Amino acid sequence: MVQPTSADEREGLNTVRVVVQRLSRTAVQAGYTALVSFGVVRDWLEQELADDSFGSGFLSGRVTVAALKPMRSVPFKMIAVAGLDDVAFPRRDRRPAFDLLSCEARDGDRHLRDDDQQLFLDLLMAAESRLVLTYSGNDPRDNAARAPSIVIDELLDHLDRRTNGHARTNLVLRHPLQAFSDRYVSTDDPRLITFSPLAGKASGTATVEGFPFFVDTVPDLVSDDVAEIALRHLTEFWSNPSQWFCEQLLRLRLPDARATESPDSELHWLSTMKQGGVRADMLRSVMTGHGDMEWMQREMVAIGKLPPGALGVSWFTRLADEARPIIDALPEGVRTSAALTVHGRNWRITGVAEGVIESTRYVVRTGSVSARHRIVAWVEHVVMCAAKQQGAEVPGTTVLTYPDSKKEKAIVESMIEVPNATDVLDGWISAMHDARRAPLKFFPNAAEAYRAAMVHNARIALNPKSRAKEQFPITKAAAAFAGNDYGAPGDESDPYLQLCFRDTLAFDASEAEFVRLTTMLFEASWSPRMVAEAGL
């Protein structure tokens, strides 16, 4: 009568069949042959189907969340139980007045309190390394003390007898009523910590004096000879000087929070990050002159970036359609790369600029343009301009192309030639030299917000009839530094900045140094000539 059409429907139908078979066995075991009304059967079925013992995911992952039920006390390295309040556990038998079972107890009658106490004993035996028991120790309305479950009291009494009364002092940890309590940042009890950054700010974590990352500058080991600098290292430096300092100078690399282990199951769905990676690979192939889409699709399936079979074809077609407006916005012509070499007073920069079509270099994105993307494009553009001014046959214009928010059309921004580009690079290399001794207080997201506000104000200055209002660059930068809960995280949540500056990471205290470095990097981008001719 019922034909399931999906895996979820098949699982649900199997659950119903198991419950119906259990009802049949129960009737046989009871030896009851009289007719039973449908209402009784329906109530019994609803009660059984409401039980979460048929839920999926039990013991299927690294963390199992389940109700405390018999036969679930399987050994685990760590077990945590929440809600062991006095009024909640163990459960009480509350029978209605007309229930005759409450009049006279007999052997074999079920007793919820005894059942829960047995469950708790099973739970203690199942915990191998660590056991965490929690209860509401204070009333959320008036902070009055609340009693724990009787099983916790009995357990602590037993441990007190075994430890001469030290168990409660060492094992019981009372948390404050509010998550932003200043007790979480005090040193009275090191066990009191909070994992919430927002609660940490509210509790005054920033006011607590901590140990600095280092107390002196790092010795400068760079010789006075001409420094060979790869273009890639220069872009990495300005993308995040603190990360560059840790990775290049200290050889310290923090774990990437976005990195995930290789999946054990077959790939069927692409995350947003993986979709962006596939689109980027498509554009990279087009920009290098290898635009054979059929070959590209087979390659991505073979290396595991796309699911196999028809599903992979569907994903590839969808992502190719999303990248199509950007690809169509590129002009016809041979895609080449330009070798770059720039000489300074005591340095030399070498690298390659990809995406050159005739007399213009194209930097193409298939997704949103982050602060890092703009910084990399700008640094490469200035280096290319310096190479051209020193006689190299390379473009002097860079075009940044990326899709709008709806991915329906392409947005095109141009960067014209920067005058005296070698002098600009001198300042950058000098800052890079300073960063070898101590990390710089340069915040990429805040710097991009500052640049955008300066460009906005430059447009208004060029067009007095504009009705747009001027922006305060430092206010925009401070907001980008802090971030928000709805967009990309701010600079203050960057792990390398947090490590290098520890408890001194504050925008107000770093404002002057930040403005100096941001102006050094981006000043040419908001000049009236650049804004008027480039359309930034």
Coordinates of C-alpha atoms in Angstrom, one line a residue:
M1 CA 0.0 0.0 0.0
V2 CA 2.9 2.3 0.7
Q3 CA 5.8 2.6 -1.8
P4 CA 8.8 4.6 -0.5
T5 CA 10.6 6.8 -3.0
S6 CA 13.6 7.9 -1.0
A7 CA 16.0 6.6 1.6
D8 CA 14.3 8.6 4.4
E9 CA 10.9 7.2 3.5
R10 CA 12.3 3.6 3.4
E11 CA 13.8 4.1 6.9
G12 CA 10.5 5.5 8.2
L13 CA 8.6 2.6 6.7
N14 CA 11.0 0.1 8.3
T15 CA 10.5 1.8 11.7
V16 CA 6.7 1.4 11.4
R17 CA 7.1 -2.2 10.5
V18 CA 9.3 -2.9 13.4
V19 CA 6.8 -1.3 15.8
V20 CA 3.9 -3.2 14.4
Q21 CA 5.8 -6.5 14.7
R22 CA 6.5 -5.7 18.3
L23 CA 2.8 -5.0 18.9
S24 CA 2.0 -8.5 17.4
R25 CA 4.6 -10.2 19.6
T26 CA 3.3 -8.3 22.7
A27 CA -0.2 -9.5 22.0
V28 CA 0.9 -13.1 21.6
Q29 CA 3.0 -13.0 24.8
A30 CA 0.1 -11.5 26.8
G31 CA -2.3 -14.2 25.6
Y32 CA -5.0 -11.6 25.1
T33 CA -7.4 -12.6 22.3
A34 CA -10.3 -10.1 22.7
L35 CA -10.8 -7.2 20.3
V36 CA -9.0 -3.9 21.2
S37 CA -10.4 -0.6 20.0
F38 CA -8.4 1.4 17.4
G39 CA -7.9 4.2 19.8
V40 CA -5.9 2.0 22.2
V41 CA -3.7 0.7 19.3
R42 CA -3.2 4.2 17.9
D43 CA -2.1 5.6 21.3
W44 CA 0.3 2.7 21.8
L45 CA 1.8 3.2 18.3
E46 CA 2.2 6.9 18.8
Q47 CA 4.0 6.4 22.1
E48 CA 6.4 3.8 20.6
L49 CA 7.1 5.9 17.5
A50 CA 7.7 9.0 19.6
D51 CA 10.6 7.2 21.3
D52 CA 13.9 8.5 20.0
S53 CA 15.5 5.0 20.0
F54 CA 15.0 4.9 16.2
G55 CA 16.9 8.1 15.6
S56 CA 19.8 8.0 13.2
G57 CA 23.3 8.9 14.1
F58 CA 23.7 6.8 17.3
L59 CA 27.4 5.7 17.5
S60 CA 27.9 6.8 13.9
G61 CA 30.3 9.7 14.4
R62 CA 33.0 11.0 16.7
V63 CA 30.4 12.6 19.0
T64 CA 27.1 10.9 20.0
V65 CA 24.3 12.9 21.5
A66 CA 21.6 10.7 22.9
A67 CA 19.0 10.3 25.6
L68 CA 19.9 8.4 28.8
K69 CA 18.3 5.1 28.2
P70 CA 19.0 1.4 29.0
M71 CA 21.5 -0.4 26.8
R72 CA 23.1 2.9 25.8
S73 CA 25.8 2.9 28.4
V74 CA 28.4 1.8 25.8
P75 CA 32.0 2.5 26.9
F76 CA 33.3 5.9 25.8
K77 CA 36.5 7.8 26.5
M78 CA 34.5 10.8 27.7
I79 CA 30.9 11.0 28.8
A80 CA 29.0 14.2 29.6
V81 CA 25.5 14.3 31.2
A82 CA 23.5 17.5 31.4
G83 CA 20.4 18.2 33.4
L84 CA 21.1 16.2 36.6
D85 CA 18.9 18.5 38.7
D86 CA 17.2 17.4 41.9
V87 CA 13.7 17.7 40.4
A88 CA 14.6 16.1 37.1
F89 CA 16.7 13.0 38.0
P90 CA 15.9 10.4 39.1
R91 CA 12.4 10.6 37.8
R92 CA 9.4 10.2 40.2
D93 CA 6.5 7.9 39.8
R94 CA 3.5 10.3 39.5
R95 CA 0.4 8.1 38.9
P96 CA -3.1 9.4 38.7
A97 CA -5.4 8.7 41.6
F98 CA -7.4 6.1 39.8
D99 CA -4.3 4.1 38.9
L100 CA -4.5 1.0 41.0
L101 CA -0.8 0.3 40.6
S102 CA -0.1 3.1 43.2
C103 CA -2.3 1.3 45.8
E104 CA -0.3 -1.8 46.3
A105 CA 3.2 -2.5 45.0
R106 CA 4.1 -6.0 43.7
D107 CA 7.2 -7.7 42.7
G108 CA 8.1 -6.9 39.1
D109 CA 6.3 -3.5 39.1
R110 CA 8.4 -0.9 37.2
H111 CA 9.9 1.8 39.4
L112 CA 11.3 4.8 37.5
R113 CA 13.4 6.0 40.4
D114 CA 15.2 2.6 40.7
D115 CA 15.5 2.4 36.9
D116 CA 17.3 5.8 36.8
Q117 CA 19.6 5.0 39.6
Q118 CA 20.6 1.8 37.8
L119 CA 21.2 3.9 34.6
F120 CA 23.4 6.2 36.6
L121 CA 25.5 3.3 37.9
D122 CA 25.8 1.9 34.3
L123 CA 26.9 5.3 33.2
L124 CA 29.7 5.5 35.8
M125 CA 31.0 2.1 34.6
A126 CA 30.9 3.2 30.9
A127 CA 33.1 6.3 31.3
E128 CA 36.7 5.3 30.6
S129 CA 38.8 8.5 31.0
R130 CA 36.6 11.4 32.0
L131 CA 33.0 11.9 33.3
V132 CA 31.3 15.3 33.3
L133 CA 28.1 15.7 35.3
T134 CA 26.2 19.0 35.1
Y135 CA 23.2 20.5 36.9
S136 CA 21.6 23.9 37.4
G137 CA 23.2 24.9 40.6
N138 CA 21.6 28.4 40.7
D139 CA 18.2 29.7 40.0
P140 CA 18.3 31.9 36.8
R141 CA 15.9 34.4 38.3
D142 CA 17.4 35.2 41.7
N143 CA 20.7 33.2 41.7
A144 CA 19.5 31.1 44.7
A145 CA 21.3 27.9 45.2
R146 CA 19.7 24.7 43.8
A147 CA 20.4 21.2 45.0
P148 CA 21.8 18.6 42.6
S149 CA 20.3 15.2 41.9
I150 CA 20.5 12.8 44.8
V151 CA 22.7 10.5 42.7
I152 CA 25.4 13.3 42.5
D153 CA 25.2 13.8 46.3
E154 CA 25.6 10.1 46.9
L155 CA 28.5 9.9 44.5
L156 CA 30.3 12.8 46.2
D157 CA 29.6 11.4 49.7
H158 CA 31.2 8.1 48.6
L159 CA 34.2 9.9 47.2
D160 CA 34.6 12.1 50.3
R161 CA 34.8 8.9 52.4
R162 CA 37.6 7.6 50.1
T163 CA 39.5 10.9 50.0
N164 CA 39.2 12.3 53.6
G165 CA 36.7 14.9 52.5
H166 CA 38.6 16.4 49.6
A167 CA 36.4 15.2 46.7
R168 CA 33.8 18.1 46.8
T169 CA 36.5 20.7 46.9
N170 CA 38.5 19.3 44.0
L171 CA 35.8 17.9 41.8
V172 CA 32.9 20.4 42.0
L173 CA 33.2 23.5 39.8
R174 CA 30.6 26.2 40.3
H175 CA 30.1 28.5 37.3
P176 CA 28.8 32.0 37.5
L177 CA 25.2 32.7 36.7
Q178 CA 26.1 34.9 33.6
A179 CA 28.5 33.9 30.9
F180 CA 30.1 37.4 30.9
S181 CA 31.1 37.2 34.6
D182 CA 34.5 38.6 35.5
R183 CA 35.2 35.4 37.3
Y184 CA 36.0 33.8 34.0
V185 CA 39.0 36.2 33.6
S186 CA 40.2 36.1 37.2
T187 CA 43.0 33.9 38.3
D188 CA 41.3 32.4 41.3
D189 CA 40.4 29.2 39.6
P190 CA 42.1 28.3 36.3
R191 CA 39.3 25.8 35.5
L192 CA 36.9 28.7 35.0
I193 CA 37.3 29.6 31.3
T194 CA 35.0 30.7 28.5
F195 CA 35.1 29.6 24.9
S196 CA 32.8 32.5 23.7
P197 CA 34.8 35.4 22.3
L198 CA 31.7 37.7 22.7
A199 CA 31.4 36.7 26.4
G200 CA 35.1 37.2 26.8
K201 CA 34.9 40.7 25.6
A202 CA 32.0 41.5 27.9
S203 CA 33.8 40.1 30.9
G204 CA 36.8 42.3 30.3
T205 CA 39.3 39.8 28.9
A206 CA 41.1 42.6 27.1
T207 CA 41.9 44.2 30.4
V208 CA 43.7 41.2 31.8
E209 CA 47.5 41.5 31.5
G210 CA 49.0 38.5 29.8
F211 CA 52.4 37.3 28.7
P212 CA 53.6 39.1 25.5
F213 CA 54.5 37.0 22.5
F214 CA 58.1 38.1 22.8
V215 CA 59.8 40.8 24.8
D216 CA 62.3 42.1 22.4
T217 CA 62.9 42.4 18.6
V218 CA 64.3 39.5 16.6
P219 CA 67.9 39.9 15.5
D220 CA 68.2 41.1 11.9
L221 CA 70.0 38.3 10.0
V222 CA 69.7 39.9 6.6
S223 CA 73.1 40.8 5.0
D224 CA 73.9 44.2 3.4
D225 CA 74.1 42.6 0.0
V226 CA 71.3 42.9 -2.6
A227 CA 68.2 41.1 -1.2
E228 CA 66.5 38.7 -3.6
I229 CA 62.7 38.9 -3.1
A230 CA 60.2 36.8 -4.8
L231 CA 57.0 38.5 -5.9
R232 CA 55.1 35.8 -4.1
H233 CA 56.8 36.6 -0.8
L234 CA 56.0 40.3 -1.2
T235 CA 52.3 39.6 -1.8
E236 CA 52.3 37.2 1.2
F237 CA 53.9 39.8 3.4
W238 CA 51.3 42.5 2.7
S239 CA 48.4 40.0 2.8
N240 CA 49.1 39.5 6.5
P241 CA 52.4 40.7 7.9
S242 CA 51.8 38.9 11.2
Q243 CA 51.3 35.6 9.5
W244 CA 54.4 36.2 7.3
F245 CA 56.4 37.0 10.4
C246 CA 55.4 33.7 12.1
E247 CA 55.8 31.5 9.0
Q248 CA 58.8 33.0 7.4
L249 CA 60.9 34.2 10.4
L250 CA 59.8 31.8 13.2
R251 CA 58.8 28.8 11.0
L252 CA 55.6 28.7 13.0
R253 CA 52.5 27.7 11.2
L254 CA 49.1 27.6 12.9
P255 CA 46.5 25.0 12.0
D256 CA 44.0 26.2 9.4
A257 CA 40.5 26.2 10.9
R258 CA 39.1 25.7 7.4
A259 CA 41.1 22.5 6.7
T260 CA 39.2 19.3 6.9
E261 CA 40.2 15.7 6.8
S262 CA 39.7 13.6 3.7
P263 CA 36.1 12.4 3.7
D264 CA 35.5 8.7 4.2
S265 CA 32.3 8.7 2.1
E266 CA 32.0 9.3 -1.6
L267 CA 31.7 12.9 -2.7
H268 CA 28.1 14.0 -3.6
W269 CA 27.8 17.6 -2.5
L270 CA 30.3 20.4 -3.0
S271 CA 30.7 23.0 -0.2
T272 CA 30.8 26.7 -1.1
M273 CA 34.6 26.7 -0.8
K274 CA 34.9 23.7 -3.1
Q275 CA 32.6 25.2 -5.6
G276 CA 34.7 28.4 -5.6
G277 CA 37.8 26.2 -6.1
V278 CA 36.3 24.5 -9.1
R279 CA 35.3 27.8 -10.7
A280 CA 38.8 29.2 -10.0
D281 CA 40.3 26.1 -11.8
M282 CA 38.1 26.8 -14.8
L283 CA 39.2 30.4 -15.0
R284 CA 42.8 29.5 -14.5
S285 CA 42.6 27.1 -17.5
V286 CA 41.0 29.7 -19.6
M287 CA 43.5 32.4 -18.7
T288 CA 46.4 30.1 -19.5
G289 CA 44.9 29.1 -22.9
H290 CA 43.7 25.6 -21.9
G291 CA 40.0 26.1 -22.2
D292 CA 38.9 22.6 -23.2
M293 CA 35.9 22.2 -20.9
E294 CA 35.4 18.5 -21.7
W295 CA 39.0 17.6 -20.8
M296 CA 38.8 19.8 -17.7
Q297 CA 35.6 18.0 -16.5
R298 CA 37.2 14.6 -16.9
E299 CA 40.3 15.8 -15.0
M300 CA 38.3 17.2 -12.1
V301 CA 36.4 13.9 -11.7
A302 CA 39.6 11.9 -11.9
I303 CA 41.3 13.9 -9.1
G304 CA 38.2 13.9 -6.9
K305 CA 37.2 17.5 -7.1
L306 CA 33.8 16.5 -8.7
P307 CA 31.5 13.5 -8.0
P308 CA 31.7 10.7 -10.6
G309 CA 29.1 10.0 -13.3
A310 CA 26.2 12.1 -14.2
L311 CA 26.3 14.0 -10.9
G312 CA 29.8 15.3 -11.7
V313 CA 28.6 16.4 -15.1
S314 CA 25.7 18.2 -13.5
W315 CA 27.9 20.0 -11.0
F316 CA 30.4 21.0 -13.7
T317 CA 27.7 22.4 -16.0
R318 CA 26.2 24.4 -13.1
L319 CA 29.5 25.9 -12.0
A320 CA 30.6 26.6 -15.6
D321 CA 27.3 28.5 -16.1
E322 CA 28.1 30.6 -13.0
A323 CA 31.6 31.4 -14.4
R324 CA 30.3 32.1 -17.9
P325 CA 29.6 35.9 -17.3
I326 CA 33.2 36.4 -16.2
I327 CA 34.7 34.3 -19.0
D328 CA 32.6 36.2 -21.6
A329 CA 33.8 39.5 -20.2
L330 CA 37.4 38.7 -21.1
P331 CA 38.6 40.0 -24.5
E332 CA 39.7 37.7 -27.3
G333 CA 43.4 37.2 -27.7
V334 CA 46.3 35.1 -26.7
R335 CA 46.8 34.6 -23.0
T336 CA 50.4 34.9 -21.9
S337 CA 52.4 35.6 -18.8
A338 CA 55.0 38.4 -18.2
A339 CA 58.3 37.8 -16.5
L340 CA 59.0 40.7 -14.0
T341 CA 62.3 41.9 -12.7
V342 CA 62.7 45.1 -10.7
H343 CA 65.9 46.5 -9.3
G344 CA 66.1 48.8 -6.3
R345 CA 68.8 50.3 -4.2
N346 CA 69.7 47.1 -2.3
W347 CA 67.0 44.7 -3.5
R348 CA 65.7 42.9 -6.6
I349 CA 62.2 41.6 -7.1
T350 CA 61.5 38.7 -9.5
G351 CA 58.2 37.1 -10.4
V352 CA 55.6 36.3 -13.1
A353 CA 52.4 38.1 -13.9
E354 CA 49.7 35.8 -15.2
G355 CA 46.7 36.7 -17.3
V356 CA 48.3 39.1 -19.8
I357 CA 46.1 39.7 -23.0
E358 CA 47.8 42.1 -25.4
S359 CA 48.6 45.3 -23.5
T360 CA 46.6 44.6 -20.4
R361 CA 46.8 42.2 -17.5
Y362 CA 43.6 40.7 -16.2
V363 CA 43.0 39.5 -12.7
V364 CA 39.8 37.5 -12.6
R365 CA 37.7 36.2 -9.7
T366 CA 34.7 34.0 -9.8
G367 CA 33.5 34.9 -6.4
S368 CA 33.6 37.8 -4.0
V369 CA 36.8 39.9 -3.8
S370 CA 38.3 39.8 -0.3
A371 CA 40.8 42.2 1.2
R372 CA 43.6 39.7 0.5
H373 CA 42.6 39.4 -3.2
R374 CA 42.8 43.2 -3.6
I375 CA 46.1 43.5 -1.8
V376 CA 47.7 40.8 -4.0
A377 CA 46.3 42.4 -7.2
W378 CA 47.6 45.8 -6.2
V379 CA 51.0 44.7 -5.1
E380 CA 51.5 42.7 -8.4
H381 CA 50.3 45.8 -10.3
V382 CA 52.8 48.2 -8.8
V383 CA 55.6 45.7 -9.3
M384 CA 54.6 45.3 -13.0
C385 CA 54.5 49.1 -13.4
A386 CA 58.0 49.4 -11.9
A387 CA 59.3 46.7 -14.3
K388 CA 57.7 48.6 -17.2
Q389 CA 59.3 51.9 -16.1
Q390 CA 62.7 50.1 -16.0
G391 CA 62.4 49.1 -19.7
A392 CA 60.5 45.8 -19.6
E393 CA 57.8 45.1 -22.2
V394 CA 55.0 44.5 -19.9
P395 CA 51.5 46.0 -19.5
G396 CA 51.0 49.1 -17.3
T397 CA 47.3 48.5 -16.8
T398 CA 45.6 45.8 -14.7
V399 CA 41.9 45.0 -14.9
L400 CA 40.2 43.4 -12.0
T401 CA 37.0 41.4 -13.0
Y402 CA 34.6 39.7 -10.6
P403 CA 30.9 38.9 -10.6
D404 CA 28.2 40.9 -8.9
S405 CA 26.3 39.6 -5.9
K406 CA 23.8 37.8 -8.1
K407 CA 26.5 36.3 -10.3
E408 CA 24.6 37.6 -13.4
K409 CA 27.1 40.2 -14.7
A410 CA 30.7 41.1 -14.4
I411 CA 32.1 44.1 -12.5
V412 CA 35.2 45.6 -14.1
E413 CA 37.7 47.8 -12.3
S414 CA 40.9 49.2 -13.8
M415 CA 44.2 50.1 -12.3
I416 CA 46.3 52.5 -14.5
E417 CA 50.1 52.9 -14.4
V418 CA 51.5 54.1 -11.0
P419 CA 54.1 56.8 -11.4
N420 CA 57.5 56.4 -9.7
A421 CA 56.6 52.8 -8.8
T422 CA 60.1 51.9 -7.9
D423 CA 60.1 54.6 -5.2
V424 CA 56.8 53.1 -3.9
L425 CA 58.5 49.7 -3.7
D426 CA 61.4 51.2 -1.8
G427 CA 59.0 52.0 1.0
W428 CA 57.4 48.6 0.9
I429 CA 60.8 46.8 1.1
S430 CA 61.8 49.0 4.0
A431 CA 58.6 48.0 5.9
M432 CA 59.3 44.4 5.0
H433 CA 62.8 44.8 6.5
D434 CA 61.3 46.2 9.7
A435 CA 58.9 43.3 9.8
R436 CA 61.8 40.9 10.1
R437 CA 62.5 42.2 13.6
A438 CA 58.9 42.5 14.9
P439 CA 55.4 42.0 13.4
L440 CA 53.8 45.1 12.0
K441 CA 50.4 46.5 13.2
F442 CA 48.9 46.2 9.7
F443 CA 45.4 44.8 9.5
P444 CA 44.4 43.7 5.9
N445 CA 40.6 43.9 6.3
A446 CA 40.8 47.2 8.0
A447 CA 43.2 48.5 5.4
E448 CA 40.9 47.5 2.5
A449 CA 38.0 49.3 4.2
Y450 CA 40.2 52.4 4.7
R451 CA 41.2 52.3 1.0
A452 CA 37.6 52.0 -0.1
A453 CA 36.5 55.0 2.0
M454 CA 39.4 57.1 0.6
V455 CA 38.5 56.2 -3.0
H456 CA 34.9 57.0 -2.2
N457 CA 35.8 60.4 -0.9
A458 CA 38.1 61.0 -3.9
R459 CA 35.2 60.4 -6.2
I460 CA 33.1 62.9 -4.4
A461 CA 35.9 65.5 -4.6
L462 CA 36.0 65.0 -8.4
N463 CA 32.3 65.4 -8.8
P464 CA 31.0 68.3 -6.6
K465 CA 27.4 67.7 -7.8
S466 CA 27.4 64.2 -6.3
R467 CA 24.9 63.6 -3.5
A468 CA 26.9 60.9 -1.9
K469 CA 28.1 61.6 1.6
E470 CA 31.7 61.5 2.6
Q471 CA 32.9 58.5 4.7
F472 CA 35.2 58.5 7.7
P473 CA 38.0 56.1 6.7
I474 CA 39.2 55.4 10.2
T475 CA 35.6 54.5 11.3
K476 CA 35.2 52.1 8.4
A477 CA 38.6 50.6 9.2
A478 CA 37.7 50.1 12.9
A479 CA 34.4 48.4 11.9
A480 CA 36.3 46.0 9.5
F481 CA 38.8 45.3 12.2
A482 CA 36.1 44.2 14.6
G483 CA 33.9 42.3 12.1
N484 CA 30.4 41.2 12.8
D485 CA 28.4 38.0 13.3
Y486 CA 26.8 38.2 9.8
G487 CA 29.7 38.6 7.4
A488 CA 33.4 37.7 7.3
P489 CA 35.3 37.8 10.6
G490 CA 37.3 40.9 11.4
D491 CA 41.0 41.2 11.8
E492 CA 40.8 40.9 15.6
S493 CA 39.8 37.2 15.2
D494 CA 42.8 36.4 13.0
P495 CA 44.8 33.8 14.9
Y496 CA 48.2 35.2 13.8
L497 CA 47.3 38.7 15.0
Q498 CA 46.0 37.3 18.2
L499 CA 49.2 35.4 18.7
C500 CA 51.6 38.2 17.9
F501 CA 49.9 40.9 19.9
R502 CA 48.1 38.8 22.5
D503 CA 46.2 41.0 24.9
T504 CA 47.5 44.2 23.3
L505 CA 45.5 43.7 20.1
A506 CA 43.3 46.8 20.0
F507 CA 42.6 49.1 17.0
D508 CA 42.7 52.3 19.0
A509 CA 46.1 51.7 20.4
S510 CA 47.5 50.8 16.9
E511 CA 45.7 53.5 14.9
A512 CA 48.7 55.7 14.1
E513 CA 50.9 52.9 12.9
F514 CA 48.1 51.3 11.0
V515 CA 47.3 54.5 9.1
R516 CA 51.0 55.0 8.3
L517 CA 51.3 51.5 6.8
T518 CA 48.0 51.6 5.0
T519 CA 48.9 55.0 3.4
M520 CA 52.3 53.6 2.4
L521 CA 50.6 50.7 0.6
F522 CA 47.5 52.2 -0.9
E523 CA 48.2 56.0 -1.3
A524 CA 48.6 55.8 -5.0
S525 CA 45.3 54.0 -5.4
W526 CA 43.2 56.9 -4.1
S527 CA 45.1 59.7 -5.9
P528 CA 42.8 61.9 -8.0
R529 CA 44.4 60.8 -11.2
M530 CA 44.0 57.1 -10.4
V531 CA 40.4 57.5 -9.4
A532 CA 39.5 59.7 -12.4
E533 CA 41.1 57.6 -15.1
A534 CA 40.8 54.1 -13.6
G535 CA 37.3 54.1 -12.4
L536 CA 38.1 52.5 -9.1

